[in-house]
Coordinates of C-alpha atoms in Angstrom, one line a residue:
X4 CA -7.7 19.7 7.6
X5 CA -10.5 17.5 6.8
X6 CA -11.0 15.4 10.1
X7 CA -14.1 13.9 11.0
X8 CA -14.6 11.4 14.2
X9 CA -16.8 8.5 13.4
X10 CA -17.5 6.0 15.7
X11 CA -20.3 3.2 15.1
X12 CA -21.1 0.8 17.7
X13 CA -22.7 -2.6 17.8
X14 CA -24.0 -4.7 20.4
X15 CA -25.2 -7.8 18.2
X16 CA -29.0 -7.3 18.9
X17 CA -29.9 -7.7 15.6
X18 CA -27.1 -10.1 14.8
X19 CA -23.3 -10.4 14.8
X20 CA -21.8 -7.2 13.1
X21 CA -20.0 -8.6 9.8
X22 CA -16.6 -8.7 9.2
X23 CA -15.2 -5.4 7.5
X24 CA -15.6 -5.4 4.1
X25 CA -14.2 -3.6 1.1
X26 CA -16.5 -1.1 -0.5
X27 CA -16.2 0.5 -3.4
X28 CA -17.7 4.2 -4.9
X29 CA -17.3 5.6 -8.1
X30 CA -13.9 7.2 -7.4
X31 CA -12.7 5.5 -4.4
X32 CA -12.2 2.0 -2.8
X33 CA -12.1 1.4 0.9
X34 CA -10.0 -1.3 2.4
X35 CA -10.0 -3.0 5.2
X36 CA -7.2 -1.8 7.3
X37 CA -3.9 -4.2 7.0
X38 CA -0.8 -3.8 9.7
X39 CA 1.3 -3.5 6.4
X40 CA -0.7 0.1 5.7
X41 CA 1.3 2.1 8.2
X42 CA 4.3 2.5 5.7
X43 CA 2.4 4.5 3.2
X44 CA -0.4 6.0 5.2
X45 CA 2.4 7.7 7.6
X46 CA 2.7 10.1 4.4
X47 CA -0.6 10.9 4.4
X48 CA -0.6 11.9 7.9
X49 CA 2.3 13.5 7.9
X50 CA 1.1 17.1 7.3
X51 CA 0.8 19.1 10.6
X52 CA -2.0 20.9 9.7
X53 CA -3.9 17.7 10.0
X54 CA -4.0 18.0 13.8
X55 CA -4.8 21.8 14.0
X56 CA -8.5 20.7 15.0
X57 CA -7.9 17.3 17.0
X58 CA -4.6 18.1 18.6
X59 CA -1.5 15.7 18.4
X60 CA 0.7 15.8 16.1
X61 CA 2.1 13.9 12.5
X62 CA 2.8 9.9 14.0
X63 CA 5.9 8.2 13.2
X64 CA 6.0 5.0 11.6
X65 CA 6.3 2.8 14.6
X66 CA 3.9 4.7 16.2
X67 CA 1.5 4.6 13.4
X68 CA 2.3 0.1 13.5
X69 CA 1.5 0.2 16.8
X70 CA -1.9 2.0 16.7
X71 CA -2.7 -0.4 13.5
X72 CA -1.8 -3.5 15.3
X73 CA -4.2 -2.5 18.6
X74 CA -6.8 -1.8 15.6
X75 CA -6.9 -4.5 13.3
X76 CA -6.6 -7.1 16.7
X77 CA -10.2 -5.2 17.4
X78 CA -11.6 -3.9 20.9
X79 CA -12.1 -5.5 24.6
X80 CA -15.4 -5.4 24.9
X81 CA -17.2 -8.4 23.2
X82 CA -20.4 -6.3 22.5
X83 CA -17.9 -3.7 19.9
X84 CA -16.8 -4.3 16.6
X85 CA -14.1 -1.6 15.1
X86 CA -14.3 -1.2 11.6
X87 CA -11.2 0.5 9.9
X88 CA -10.8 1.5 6.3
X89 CA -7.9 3.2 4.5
X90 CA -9.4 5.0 1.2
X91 CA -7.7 4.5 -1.8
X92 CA -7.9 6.7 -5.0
X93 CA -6.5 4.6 -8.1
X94 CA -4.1 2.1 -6.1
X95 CA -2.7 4.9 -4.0
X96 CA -3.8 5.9 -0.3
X97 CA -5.2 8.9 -0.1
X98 CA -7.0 8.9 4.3
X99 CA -8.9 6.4 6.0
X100 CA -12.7 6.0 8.0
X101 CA -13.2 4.6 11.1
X102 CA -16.6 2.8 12.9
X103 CA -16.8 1.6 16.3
X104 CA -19.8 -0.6 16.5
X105 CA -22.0 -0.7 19.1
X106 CA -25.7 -1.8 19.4
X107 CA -27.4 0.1 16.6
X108 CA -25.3 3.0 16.8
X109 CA -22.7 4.8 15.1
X110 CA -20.0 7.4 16.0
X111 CA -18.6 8.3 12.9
X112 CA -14.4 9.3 11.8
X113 CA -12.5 10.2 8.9
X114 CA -9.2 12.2 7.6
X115 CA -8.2 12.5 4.2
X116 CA -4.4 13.6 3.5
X117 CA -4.4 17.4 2.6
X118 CA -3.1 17.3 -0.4
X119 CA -6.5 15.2 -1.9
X120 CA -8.3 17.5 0.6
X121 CA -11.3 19.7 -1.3
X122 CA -12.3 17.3 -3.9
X123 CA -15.2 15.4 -1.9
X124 CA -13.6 12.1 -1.0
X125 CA -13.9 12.4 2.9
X126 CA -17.6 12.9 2.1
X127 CA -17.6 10.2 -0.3
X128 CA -15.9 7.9 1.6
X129 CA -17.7 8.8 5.1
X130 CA -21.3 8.1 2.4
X131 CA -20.1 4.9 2.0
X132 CA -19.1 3.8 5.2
X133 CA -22.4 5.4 6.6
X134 CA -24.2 3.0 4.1
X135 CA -22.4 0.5 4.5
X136 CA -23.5 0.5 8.2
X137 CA -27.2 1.1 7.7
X138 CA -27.3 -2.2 5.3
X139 CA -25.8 -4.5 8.5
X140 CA -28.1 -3.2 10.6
X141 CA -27.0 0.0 12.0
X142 CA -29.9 3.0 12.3
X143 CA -28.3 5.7 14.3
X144 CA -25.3 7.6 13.8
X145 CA -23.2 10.6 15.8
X146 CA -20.1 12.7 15.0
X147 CA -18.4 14.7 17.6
X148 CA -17.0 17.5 15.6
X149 CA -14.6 20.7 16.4
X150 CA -16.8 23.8 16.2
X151 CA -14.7 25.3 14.2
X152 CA -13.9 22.3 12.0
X153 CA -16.4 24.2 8.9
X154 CA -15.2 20.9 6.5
X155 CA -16.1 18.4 8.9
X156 CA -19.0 20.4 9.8
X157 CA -20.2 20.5 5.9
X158 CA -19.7 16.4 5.5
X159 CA -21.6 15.5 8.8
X160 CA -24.5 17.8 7.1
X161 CA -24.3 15.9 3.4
X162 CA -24.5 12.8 5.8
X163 CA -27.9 14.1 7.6
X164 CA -26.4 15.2 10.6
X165 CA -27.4 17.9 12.5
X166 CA -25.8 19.8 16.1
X167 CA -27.6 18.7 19.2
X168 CA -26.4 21.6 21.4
X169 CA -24.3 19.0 23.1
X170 CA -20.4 19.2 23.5
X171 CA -18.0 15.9 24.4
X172 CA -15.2 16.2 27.0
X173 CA -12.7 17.0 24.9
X174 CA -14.9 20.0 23.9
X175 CA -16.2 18.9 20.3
X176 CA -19.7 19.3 19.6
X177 CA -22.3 15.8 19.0
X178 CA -23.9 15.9 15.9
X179 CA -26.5 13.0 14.9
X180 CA -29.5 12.3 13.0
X181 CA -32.4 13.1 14.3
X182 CA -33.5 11.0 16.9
X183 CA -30.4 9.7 17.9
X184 CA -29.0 9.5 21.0
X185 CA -25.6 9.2 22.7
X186 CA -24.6 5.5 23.2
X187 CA -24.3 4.0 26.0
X188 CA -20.4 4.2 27.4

């Protein structure tokens, strides 16, 4: 399973966080999340082996609206800004990327579907995002990442990351740039 956590957080020192935008790469485009996105994207997340690394298991439908709807309404605290993609490969979703915006940090997540797992679109997409990020004003970035998660480990490397010997409470390990520091919670 290609799984990645991505968090990016904002606190509007520089200036108020922008509005999520679409972006595009060569192979990919990323869409802001819609509420109408659950119905196809419960597919994608419907293989099991999706949550060997994070735990859970496949959502259903309703489930999946439910999490969308708390998603796209955005977070409690005024000084965060959620940013939610779903990646799309020729009209067709394929995963999604997640930022949670805070100050000029990020905490970075992705999945990609397993079957269009292996051919470089988490990285791709995750590039983007992480670009995307850095151009509105965002400098540091984090992953918290399963030790054993060698995929998600090998994308949070193309992205510059590297382990800071720290582990999370739920036991994954912090990767960031260097220099970068845990936000504040």
């Amino acid at each position: 399973a290609e799984i990645l956590r991505v968090a990016a957080r904002w606190s509007g020192t520089i200036g108020p966080m922008p509005t999520t935008e679409p972006i595009e790469t060569d192979r990919l485009t990323l869409r802001p999340l819609e509420m109408n996105d659950a119905d196809e994207m419960v597919d994608v997340l419907s293989d099991a082996g999706l949550y060997r690394f994070t735990g859970g298991e496949p959502p259903t439908v309703d489930e999946l609206r439910d999490r969308y709807r708390h998603q796209v309404a955005g977070p409690p605290r005024p000084d965060e800004t959620w940013h939610n993609w779903v990646i799309r490969l020729d009209g067709r979703s394929v995963g999604f990327v997640q930022a949670t915006v805070h100050g000029e940090h990020a905490d970075l997540a992705w999945v990609v579907g397993v079957p269009w797992q292996g051919s470089g679109f988490a990285s791709e997409a995750a590039g983007a995002m992480r670009q995307w990020l850095s151009e509105q004003g965002v400098s540091r970035f984090t992953a918290h990442i399963h030790p054993d998660h060698a995929a998600s480990l090998a994308i949070a490397r193309k992205l510059g990351l590297q382990p800071t010997g720290r582990v999370d409470e739920e036991g994954e390990a912090v990767w960031s740039r260097p220099g970068t520091t845990q936000p504040p919670s």
